[in-house]
Short mmCIF file of C-alpha atoms and ligand atoms in Angstrom, two decimals:
data_model
loop_
_atom_site.label_atom_id
_atom_site.label_comp_id
_atom_site.label_asym_id
_atom_site.label_seq_id
_atom_site.Cartn_x
_atom_site.Cartn_y
_atom_site.Cartn_z
CA MET A 16 0.09 -0.06 -0.12
CA VAL A 17 1.35 3.71 -0.99
CA SER A 18 2.11 5.72 2.37
CA LEU A 19 -0.24 8.39 2.74
CA ARG A 20 1.56 10.51 5.48
CA LEU A 21 2.56 14.34 4.14
CA MET A 22 6.09 15.52 5.46
CA LYS A 23 6.82 19.01 5.11
CA TYR A 24 9.98 19.76 4.32
CA LEU A 25 11.95 23.44 5.78
CA PHE A 26 14.37 25.27 4.03
CA PRO A 27 16.75 27.71 5.32
CA GLU A 28 15.97 31.30 4.89
CA SER A 29 19.51 31.69 3.44
CA PHE A 30 19.11 28.87 1.14
CA LEU A 31 20.13 29.61 -2.13
CA TRP A 32 17.20 28.87 -4.63
CA GLY A 33 18.56 29.40 -8.43
CA ALA A 34 18.24 28.27 -11.94
CA ALA A 35 21.20 27.44 -14.19
CA THR A 36 22.28 28.17 -17.62
CA SER A 37 25.54 28.73 -20.03
CA ALA A 38 26.88 30.59 -22.29
CA TYR A 39 26.69 28.69 -25.46
CA GLN A 40 23.39 27.15 -24.26
CA ILE A 41 21.46 30.00 -24.43
CA GLU A 42 23.42 33.81 -25.37
CA GLY A 43 23.54 33.24 -29.06
CA SER A 44 26.20 35.66 -30.72
CA PRO A 45 28.23 33.30 -30.89
CA LEU A 46 31.14 35.61 -32.87
CA ALA A 47 29.34 39.07 -31.58
CA ASP A 48 32.18 41.85 -30.66
CA GLY A 49 35.05 40.53 -31.71
CA ALA A 50 34.82 36.76 -30.39
CA THR A 51 35.99 33.63 -32.12
CA PRO A 52 34.88 30.46 -32.99
CA SER A 53 34.45 27.42 -29.89
CA THR A 54 35.09 24.02 -30.49
CA TRP A 55 30.94 23.80 -29.68
CA HIS A 56 30.75 26.23 -32.34
CA GLU A 57 32.62 24.40 -35.11
CA PHE A 58 31.38 20.93 -33.77
CA THR A 59 27.64 21.87 -34.09
CA HIS A 60 28.17 23.62 -38.03
CA ARG A 61 29.78 19.78 -39.22
CA ARG A 62 26.62 18.23 -40.26
CA GLY A 63 25.35 15.00 -38.24
CA LYS A 64 27.07 16.09 -35.16
CA VAL A 65 23.86 17.32 -33.62
CA GLN A 66 20.67 15.14 -33.45
CA ASP A 67 18.04 17.45 -34.40
CA GLY A 68 20.45 19.82 -37.02
CA THR A 69 20.55 22.87 -35.11
CA THR A 70 23.21 24.81 -33.57
CA GLY A 71 23.48 27.41 -30.65
CA ASP A 72 24.32 30.39 -33.10
CA VAL A 73 20.84 32.21 -31.60
CA ALA A 74 19.86 29.36 -28.98
CA CYS A 75 17.75 31.91 -26.64
CA ASP A 76 19.86 34.96 -27.92
CA HIS A 77 20.19 35.98 -24.32
CA TYR A 78 23.39 37.90 -25.62
CA ARG A 79 20.59 40.61 -26.66
CA ARG A 80 18.06 39.88 -24.42
CA PHE A 81 19.42 39.62 -21.38
CA ASP A 82 17.77 42.22 -19.30
CA GLU A 83 14.35 40.33 -20.23
CA ASP A 84 15.81 37.33 -18.64
CA ILE A 85 16.42 38.76 -15.61
CA ARG A 86 13.53 40.36 -15.13
CA HIS A 87 11.83 36.86 -15.57
CA MET A 88 14.67 35.58 -12.69
CA ARG A 89 13.27 38.75 -10.15
CA ASP A 90 9.57 37.80 -11.00
CA LEU A 91 10.10 34.12 -9.71
CA GLY A 92 11.87 35.35 -7.03
CA LEU A 93 15.35 33.68 -7.70
CA LYS A 94 17.75 34.14 -4.78
CA ALA A 95 20.70 33.24 -7.15
CA TYR A 96 21.14 32.63 -11.14
CA ARG A 97 24.27 30.40 -12.16
CA PHE A 98 25.71 30.84 -15.34
CA SER A 99 29.02 30.49 -17.86
CA THR A 100 31.13 33.18 -19.62
CA GLY A 101 32.12 32.67 -23.21
CA TRP A 102 36.18 32.08 -22.98
CA THR A 103 36.26 33.55 -26.68
CA ARG A 104 34.49 36.29 -25.67
CA ILE A 105 36.83 37.50 -23.07
CA PHE A 106 40.49 35.24 -25.05
CA PRO A 107 39.76 35.87 -28.89
CA GLU A 108 43.27 34.71 -28.76
CA PRO A 109 45.81 33.14 -26.41
CA GLY A 110 47.13 36.46 -24.02
CA SER A 111 45.36 39.33 -25.58
CA VAL A 112 41.89 40.33 -23.47
CA ASN A 113 38.67 41.67 -25.22
CA GLN A 114 37.14 44.16 -23.15
CA ARG A 115 33.86 44.23 -24.79
CA GLY A 116 33.63 40.54 -23.93
CA LEU A 117 34.20 41.15 -20.63
CA ASP A 118 31.74 44.49 -20.80
CA PHE A 119 28.68 42.14 -21.74
CA TYR A 120 29.46 39.98 -18.74
CA ASP A 121 29.70 43.33 -16.73
CA ARG A 122 26.03 44.32 -17.88
CA LEU A 123 25.05 41.19 -16.85
CA VAL A 124 26.15 41.17 -13.83
CA ASP A 125 25.15 44.41 -12.92
CA SER A 126 21.58 43.88 -13.87
CA LEU A 127 21.77 40.56 -11.65
CA MET A 128 22.79 42.82 -8.42
CA GLY A 129 20.04 45.30 -9.49
CA ALA A 130 17.15 42.47 -9.37
CA GLY A 131 18.59 41.42 -6.12
CA ILE A 132 20.02 38.06 -7.38
CA THR A 133 23.21 36.62 -6.23
CA PRO A 134 25.37 35.56 -9.42
CA LEU A 135 27.45 32.20 -9.48
CA LEU A 136 29.62 32.01 -12.30
CA THR A 137 31.07 29.06 -14.05
CA ILE A 138 34.79 29.80 -15.61
CA PHE A 139 34.64 26.99 -17.65
CA HIS A 140 31.20 25.31 -18.68
CA LEU A 141 32.10 23.09 -21.82
CA GLU A 142 33.43 25.80 -24.03
CA GLU A 143 36.71 25.66 -25.43
CA PRO A 144 38.43 27.68 -27.63
CA VAL A 145 39.25 26.35 -31.27
CA TRP A 146 43.11 27.98 -30.30
CA LEU A 147 43.52 25.57 -27.18
CA ALA A 148 41.64 22.86 -29.27
CA ARG A 149 44.48 23.07 -32.20
CA GLY A 150 47.10 22.62 -29.87
CA GLY A 151 45.67 19.84 -28.53
CA GLY A 152 43.38 21.34 -26.30
CA PHE A 153 43.44 19.85 -22.14
CA THR A 154 45.32 16.95 -23.28
CA GLN A 155 47.96 19.18 -23.25
CA ARG A 156 49.74 20.53 -19.56
CA THR A 157 49.41 24.05 -21.16
CA SER A 158 45.91 24.63 -21.10
CA VAL A 159 45.80 25.13 -16.97
CA ASP A 160 47.73 28.33 -17.66
CA HIS A 161 45.15 29.48 -20.29
CA LEU A 162 42.23 28.12 -17.98
CA LEU A 163 44.24 30.34 -15.13
CA GLU A 164 44.02 33.45 -17.09
CA LEU A 165 40.95 33.05 -17.96
CA GLY A 166 39.68 32.94 -14.84
CA LYS A 167 42.12 35.59 -13.81
CA ALA A 168 41.09 37.86 -16.06
CA LEU A 169 37.34 37.14 -14.49
CA MET A 170 37.74 37.50 -10.99
CA ARG A 171 40.15 41.02 -11.45
CA ARG A 172 36.47 42.39 -13.78
CA LEU A 173 34.24 40.81 -11.70
CA GLY A 174 35.24 39.61 -8.01
CA ASP A 175 34.26 42.94 -6.78
CA ARG A 176 30.46 41.65 -7.13
CA VAL A 177 31.02 38.20 -7.86
CA ARG A 178 32.06 36.38 -4.51
CA THR A 179 30.13 33.09 -5.86
CA TRP A 180 32.34 31.00 -8.32
CA CYS A 181 32.42 27.56 -10.07
CA THR A 182 35.65 27.22 -11.80
CA ILE A 183 34.74 24.11 -14.17
CA ASN A 184 31.37 22.47 -14.99
CA GLU A 185 31.55 18.74 -15.06
CA PRO A 186 35.57 18.09 -15.35
CA SER A 187 35.09 14.02 -15.40
CA LEU A 188 31.82 14.28 -18.10
CA TYR A 189 33.81 16.52 -20.10
CA ALA A 190 36.57 14.25 -20.07
CA PHE A 191 34.41 11.27 -21.20
CA GLN A 192 32.53 12.76 -23.57
CA GLY A 193 35.12 14.49 -25.47
CA TYR A 194 37.69 11.29 -25.35
CA ALA A 195 35.50 8.28 -24.72
CA THR A 196 32.06 8.64 -26.48
CA ALA A 197 32.47 11.27 -28.67
CA GLU A 198 29.20 13.15 -27.72
CA TYR A 199 31.35 16.31 -27.16
CA PRO A 200 34.05 18.06 -29.35
CA PRO A 201 36.81 16.87 -30.03
CA ALA A 202 35.01 13.71 -30.51
CA HIS A 203 37.41 11.08 -29.86
CA ARG A 204 36.27 7.45 -29.29
CA PHE A 205 38.01 5.11 -26.37
CA ASP A 206 40.92 7.73 -26.19
CA LEU A 207 41.67 6.37 -22.70
CA ARG A 208 45.17 8.73 -22.53
CA GLY A 209 43.21 11.70 -24.08
CA MET A 210 40.13 11.39 -21.60
CA PHE A 211 42.80 10.81 -18.26
CA HIS A 212 45.02 14.27 -19.95
CA CYS A 213 42.22 15.93 -19.90
CA ALA A 214 40.80 15.47 -16.64
CA HIS A 215 43.84 15.60 -14.99
CA HIS A 216 44.34 18.95 -16.53
CA LEU A 217 40.97 20.29 -15.29
CA LEU A 218 41.51 19.20 -11.83
CA LEU A 219 44.87 20.95 -12.07
CA ALA A 220 43.47 24.35 -13.04
CA HIS A 221 40.57 23.81 -10.59
CA ALA A 222 43.33 24.06 -7.94
CA ARG A 223 45.20 26.73 -9.31
CA LEU A 224 41.78 28.94 -9.82
CA VAL A 225 41.07 28.29 -6.41
CA GLU A 226 44.43 29.76 -4.93
CA ALA A 227 43.48 32.48 -7.36
CA CYS A 228 40.72 33.33 -6.42
CA SER A 229 41.57 33.69 -2.64
CA ALA A 230 43.78 35.95 -3.84
CA LEU A 231 41.53 38.22 -6.21
CA VAL A 232 38.55 37.95 -4.28
CA ARG A 233 37.73 38.95 -1.09
CA ASP A 234 35.64 36.44 0.66
CA GLY A 235 35.20 34.48 -2.30
CA GLN A 236 33.53 30.82 -2.49
CA ILE A 237 34.72 28.59 -4.89
CA GLY A 238 34.34 24.84 -6.13
CA LEU A 239 33.81 22.67 -9.27
CA ALA A 240 30.49 21.29 -10.40
CA HIS A 241 30.93 17.53 -10.32
CA TYR A 242 28.56 15.18 -12.66
CA TYR A 243 27.86 13.41 -9.63
CA VAL A 244 26.36 9.44 -10.88
CA ASP A 245 24.39 7.18 -8.47
CA VAL A 246 25.76 3.79 -9.28
CA ALA A 247 24.34 0.56 -8.90
CA PRO A 248 24.75 -3.41 -9.65
CA ALA A 249 22.18 -4.68 -12.06
CA ASN A 250 21.89 -7.43 -9.62
CA PRO A 251 22.92 -6.38 -5.92
CA ALA A 252 22.84 -10.58 -5.26
CA ARG A 253 25.28 -10.93 -7.57
CA ASP A 254 29.27 -10.48 -6.26
CA ARG A 255 30.44 -9.83 -9.58
CA ASP A 256 28.21 -7.71 -10.47
CA VAL A 257 28.84 -5.39 -7.11
CA GLU A 258 32.12 -5.35 -8.07
CA ALA A 259 31.83 -4.16 -10.94
CA ALA A 260 29.50 -1.08 -9.81
CA SER A 261 31.59 -0.14 -7.13
CA PHE A 262 34.53 -0.05 -9.83
CA MET A 263 32.33 2.18 -12.34
CA ASP A 264 31.45 4.16 -9.08
CA THR A 265 35.28 4.98 -8.99
CA MET A 266 35.69 5.70 -12.72
CA ALA A 267 32.21 8.50 -12.27
CA ASN A 268 32.97 9.59 -8.71
CA GLY A 269 36.61 8.80 -7.45
CA VAL A 270 38.66 10.08 -10.37
CA ALA A 271 37.00 13.52 -9.86
CA LEU A 272 36.49 13.83 -6.03
CA SER A 273 39.41 11.53 -4.88
CA PRO A 274 41.92 13.92 -6.04
CA LEU A 275 40.19 16.98 -4.23
CA PHE A 276 39.47 15.08 -1.28
CA SER A 277 42.65 13.10 -0.26
CA GLY A 278 45.09 13.98 -3.02
CA ALA A 279 45.36 10.75 -4.90
CA TYR A 280 43.73 9.01 -7.28
CA PRO A 281 41.60 5.69 -6.90
CA GLU A 282 44.03 2.86 -6.76
CA GLY A 283 41.86 0.10 -8.54
CA VAL A 284 41.65 2.56 -11.22
CA LEU A 285 45.16 3.80 -11.39
CA ARG A 286 45.83 -0.37 -11.17
CA ARG A 287 43.88 -1.10 -14.38
CA MET A 288 44.88 2.28 -16.24
CA GLY A 289 47.81 4.00 -14.67
CA ARG A 290 49.78 4.06 -17.64
CA PHE A 291 46.88 6.24 -19.89
CA PHE A 292 47.56 9.34 -17.06
CA PRO A 293 50.24 12.37 -17.86
CA ALA A 294 53.91 11.34 -17.04
CA GLY A 295 54.65 12.51 -13.33
CA PHE A 296 50.93 13.40 -12.85
CA ASP A 297 51.93 12.24 -8.95
CA ARG A 298 53.51 14.83 -8.22
CA ASP A 299 50.44 17.22 -8.85
CA LEU A 300 48.30 14.99 -6.78
CA PRO A 301 49.24 17.12 -3.12
CA SER A 302 48.14 20.69 -4.76
CA LEU A 303 44.74 18.82 -6.28
CA ARG A 304 43.81 18.71 -3.03
CA ASN A 305 41.95 21.38 -3.08
CA LEU A 306 38.06 21.44 -3.05
CA GLY A 307 37.30 25.12 -2.87
CA THR A 308 35.17 26.29 -0.36
CA TYR A 309 32.17 24.32 -1.40
CA LEU A 310 31.26 21.20 -3.90
CA GLY A 311 28.99 21.39 -6.18
CA ILE A 312 27.05 18.17 -7.52
CA ASN A 313 24.86 18.07 -10.78
CA TYR A 314 22.66 15.13 -10.42
CA TYR A 315 20.66 13.70 -12.84
CA ARG A 316 20.92 10.19 -13.42
CA ARG A 317 21.14 6.54 -11.90
CA ASN A 318 23.44 4.06 -13.69
CA ARG A 319 23.48 0.31 -13.31
CA TYR A 320 26.41 -2.17 -14.11
CA ARG A 321 26.71 -6.06 -14.64
CA HIS A 322 29.93 -7.94 -15.05
CA SER A 323 31.31 -8.04 -18.51
CA LEU A 324 34.45 -9.57 -19.95
CA PHE A 325 34.03 -8.01 -23.29
CA THR A 326 34.59 -4.41 -22.25
CA PRO A 327 38.17 -3.95 -22.17
CA PHE A 328 39.77 -2.25 -18.73
CA LEU A 329 36.50 -1.81 -17.12
CA HIS A 330 34.98 -5.25 -16.83
CA ALA A 331 31.38 -3.92 -16.62
CA ALA A 332 28.40 -3.36 -19.15
CA GLU A 333 25.71 -0.52 -18.39
CA TYR A 334 22.10 -2.32 -17.82
CA VAL A 335 19.36 -0.88 -18.45
CA GLU A 336 16.03 -1.49 -16.48
CA ALA A 337 13.63 -1.18 -19.13
CA SER A 338 10.77 -0.75 -16.17
CA ALA A 339 12.65 2.29 -14.22
CA PRO A 340 11.73 5.88 -15.18
CA HIS A 341 13.50 6.99 -17.62
CA THR A 342 13.81 10.87 -19.41
CA ALA A 343 13.88 11.62 -22.78
CA MET A 344 17.89 12.05 -23.07
CA GLY A 345 17.67 8.14 -21.56
CA ASP A 346 18.37 8.94 -17.51
CA GLU A 347 17.42 7.16 -14.86
CA ILE A 348 15.17 9.12 -12.89
CA TYR A 349 16.50 8.26 -9.42
CA PRO A 350 15.33 11.21 -7.23
CA ALA A 351 16.85 8.98 -3.69
CA GLY A 352 20.00 9.10 -5.46
CA LEU A 353 20.40 12.65 -4.42
CA PHE A 354 19.83 11.86 -0.68
CA LYS A 355 22.35 9.07 -0.85
CA ALA A 356 25.22 11.76 -2.77
CA LEU A 357 24.32 14.12 0.14
CA MET A 358 24.92 11.44 2.64
CA ARG A 359 28.01 10.15 1.33
CA LEU A 360 29.74 13.80 1.63
CA LYS A 361 28.51 13.88 4.81
CA ASN A 362 29.29 10.73 5.93
CA GLU A 363 32.56 9.92 4.09
CA LEU A 364 34.19 13.20 2.97
CA GLY A 365 34.01 15.61 6.15
CA ASN A 366 30.53 17.45 5.33
CA PRO A 367 31.99 19.91 3.03
CA PRO A 368 29.42 22.81 1.93
CA CYS A 369 27.72 21.99 -1.23
CA ILE A 370 25.11 23.41 -3.60
CA ILE A 371 23.07 21.63 -6.00
CA THR A 372 25.08 22.81 -9.13
CA GLU A 373 22.14 21.06 -11.59
CA ASN A 374 19.39 19.21 -11.80
CA GLY A 375 15.68 18.78 -13.65
CA PRO A 376 14.98 16.71 -16.82
CA PRO A 377 14.29 17.69 -20.29
CA ILE A 378 10.59 17.38 -21.69
CA PRO A 379 10.36 17.48 -25.43
CA ASP A 380 7.38 18.33 -27.09
CA VAL A 381 4.59 16.16 -28.45
CA GLU A 382 1.84 16.38 -30.42
CA GLY A 383 -1.13 17.28 -28.11
CA ARG A 384 0.27 18.43 -25.25
CA ASP A 385 0.23 22.06 -24.18
CA PRO A 386 4.04 22.66 -24.39
CA LEU A 387 3.09 25.32 -20.91
CA ASP A 388 2.31 21.64 -19.27
CA ASP A 389 4.99 20.31 -18.02
CA ASP A 390 3.51 18.14 -14.74
CA GLY A 391 6.38 15.58 -15.46
CA ARG A 392 9.10 18.48 -14.16
CA VAL A 393 6.66 19.14 -11.09
CA ALA A 394 6.87 15.99 -10.30
CA TYR A 395 10.94 16.08 -11.03
CA MET A 396 11.34 19.07 -9.13
CA ALA A 397 9.26 17.97 -6.28
CA ASP A 398 10.47 14.22 -6.00
CA HIS A 399 14.40 15.67 -5.86
CA ILE A 400 13.75 18.77 -3.40
CA ALA A 401 12.16 16.47 -1.45
CA GLN A 402 15.14 13.97 -0.68
CA LEU A 403 17.55 17.26 -0.56
CA GLY A 404 14.91 18.19 2.54
CA ARG A 405 15.61 14.60 3.30
CA ALA A 406 18.92 15.21 3.49
CA LEU A 407 19.27 18.63 5.45
CA LEU A 408 17.07 16.94 8.09
CA GLU A 409 19.77 14.19 8.35
CA GLY A 410 22.46 16.97 8.47
CA SER A 411 23.69 17.32 5.51
CA ASP A 412 25.56 21.08 4.70
CA CYS A 413 23.90 21.71 1.72
CA ARG A 414 23.36 25.30 0.57
CA GLY A 415 21.14 25.83 -2.61
CA TYR A 416 19.54 23.91 -5.24
CA PHE A 417 19.95 25.48 -9.15
CA LEU A 418 17.18 24.18 -11.63
CA TRP A 419 18.68 23.23 -15.30
CA SER A 420 17.06 25.36 -16.82
CA LEU A 421 15.96 28.33 -16.28
CA LEU A 422 14.54 28.55 -20.13
CA ASP A 423 14.51 26.01 -23.08
CA ASN A 424 17.92 26.19 -24.63
CA PHE A 425 20.62 24.27 -26.62
CA GLU A 426 21.23 21.20 -25.76
CA TRP A 427 24.86 20.11 -27.10
CA SER A 428 24.39 17.35 -29.19
CA LYS A 429 20.84 16.65 -28.69
CA GLY A 430 19.90 20.06 -30.06
CA LEU A 431 16.97 22.68 -29.47
CA SER A 432 14.12 19.67 -29.45
CA MET A 433 15.28 18.75 -25.71
CA ARG A 434 13.44 21.43 -23.82
CA CYS A 435 15.02 21.86 -20.25
CA GLY A 436 13.44 24.61 -19.18
CA MET A 437 10.68 25.81 -16.80
CA ILE A 438 10.13 28.98 -19.01
CA HIS A 439 9.21 28.36 -22.94
CA THR A 440 11.16 29.48 -25.35
CA ASP A 441 9.73 30.04 -28.65
CA PHE A 442 12.92 29.74 -30.92
CA ALA A 443 11.20 31.57 -33.80
CA THR A 444 10.06 34.44 -32.04
CA GLN A 445 12.19 34.38 -28.83
CA LYS A 446 8.73 34.79 -26.75
CA ARG A 447 9.50 33.37 -22.99
CA GLU A 448 6.52 32.39 -21.36
CA TRP A 449 6.37 30.24 -17.87
CA LYS A 450 5.49 26.74 -17.43
CA LYS A 451 3.98 25.46 -14.79
CA SER A 452 6.80 24.53 -13.40
CA ALA A 453 8.09 27.95 -13.41
CA PHE A 454 4.32 29.01 -11.10
CA TRP A 455 5.49 26.23 -9.34
CA TYR A 456 9.30 27.29 -8.21
CA ARG A 457 7.99 30.62 -7.72
CA ASP A 458 6.03 29.54 -4.72
CA LEU A 459 7.90 27.05 -3.76
CA ILE A 460 10.92 30.30 -3.00
CA SER A 461 8.32 32.11 -1.25
CA ARG A 462 7.08 29.62 0.80
CA GLY A 463 10.46 28.23 1.69
CA TRP A 464 9.24 24.48 2.13
CA LEU A 465 7.87 21.44 0.34
CA GLU A 466 4.87 19.63 1.54
CA HIS A 467 5.81 15.93 -0.07
CA ALA A 468 4.60 11.86 0.68
CA ALA A 469 7.11 11.15 3.68
CA LEU A 470 10.29 9.50 2.66
CA PRO A 471 11.29 6.07 4.85
C1 FCB B 522 24.33 18.62 -17.89
C2 FCB B 522 25.48 20.13 -18.33
C3 FCB B 522 24.48 20.99 -19.19
C4 FCB B 522 23.28 20.54 -19.31
C5 FCB B 522 22.68 19.58 -18.47
C6 FCB B 522 21.01 19.10 -18.95
O1 FCB B 522 25.25 17.65 -18.30
O2 FCB B 522 26.43 20.42 -17.70
O3 FCB B 522 25.55 22.06 -19.38
O4 FCB B 522 23.58 20.07 -20.36
O5 FCB B 522 23.41 18.23 -18.22
#
């Protein structure tokens, strides 16, 4: 029988209720005011790379309409807004700062402050300059200095107003999708050397950016946004599946988190794949032990694995439980995984301050459904936010929740049709309209509590 007991999950007054976006996904005008192409700009213009054939050339035209978008944020009552900066707007070439690019973010930050919204700025969110990629991108150690230069330029110009920083969005996923699955540029497949080199250099850049922040930003808060995957065995009663899942957890979560928390890569990963790491990587490890002041968690999915000898190095094959609920992007929806992640942080990693920097489902249009009727998003948010409330009751130090996303936007290799926003974007007219979830979120933020079926 289903329990009907309701529970009121309360959130502190200071809780950062927000929404997240990223530059390429919303801005449009990718080459305006002196910017040069990013790898995503190039990639989306290659046939067959984006599922629905769209690009970020216009996206939400936010570069020209940011004032209107900030009015929506204010009307929603958002306390905070997470956005990212286009690297090539600021460094069209290595070494020379483009003031016009910085001016845009300066205006954006001023408008946010004027609306009483706390900015959370992500320095690197998947958008690599073509000039960097030509020289090998993040597989090369020199990339660390380039990313540090970007971060410093941003901190110097905006650090008097932007106090909360995110160094890098999803280092592990960026490395994995760019060098193992070919879903992101540079679209290599099974290039384990590229993948581990890229991940290592991103973590190194994170550590350097944290140091820069303490020198350049007074009272700065800084962390990275980790793509957290809840990993489970296909059959929990089968030891070899349990082992396979535990190894895949070290791949998905351990490779990015262990260096931050303990200055080491997981032993099992080094044993099987140590040869793919950059030479002398271990000399960097002590400096990688630098979380910053909080950990960002992007939470979207559970992955299940079974043991498989046919998968080289990993010995694990993904198993999809067809009866489990999945989003249109194929993510298994598993709200309890968010609670588990927060408890893991609390019980195993010293309970650092953390922020849910992304969470939310895509809901593509279907014939016959009003696109503003997104009950599925409301249910998804309620189920995840209740798990967060439950974690707070258990002592988690989670300080904020950012919905992905503020408005429908360009969803990387899936294109414009995924529709991840609580605000509907009509891509032909650029008209914004609130979906049901936007009204629901506004009410939740103003109330500060969520009533939900009691969780076990
Ligand atoms: C995350 C990305 C974000 C968006 C969501 C749906 O992995 O950080 O840019 O694409 O997925």
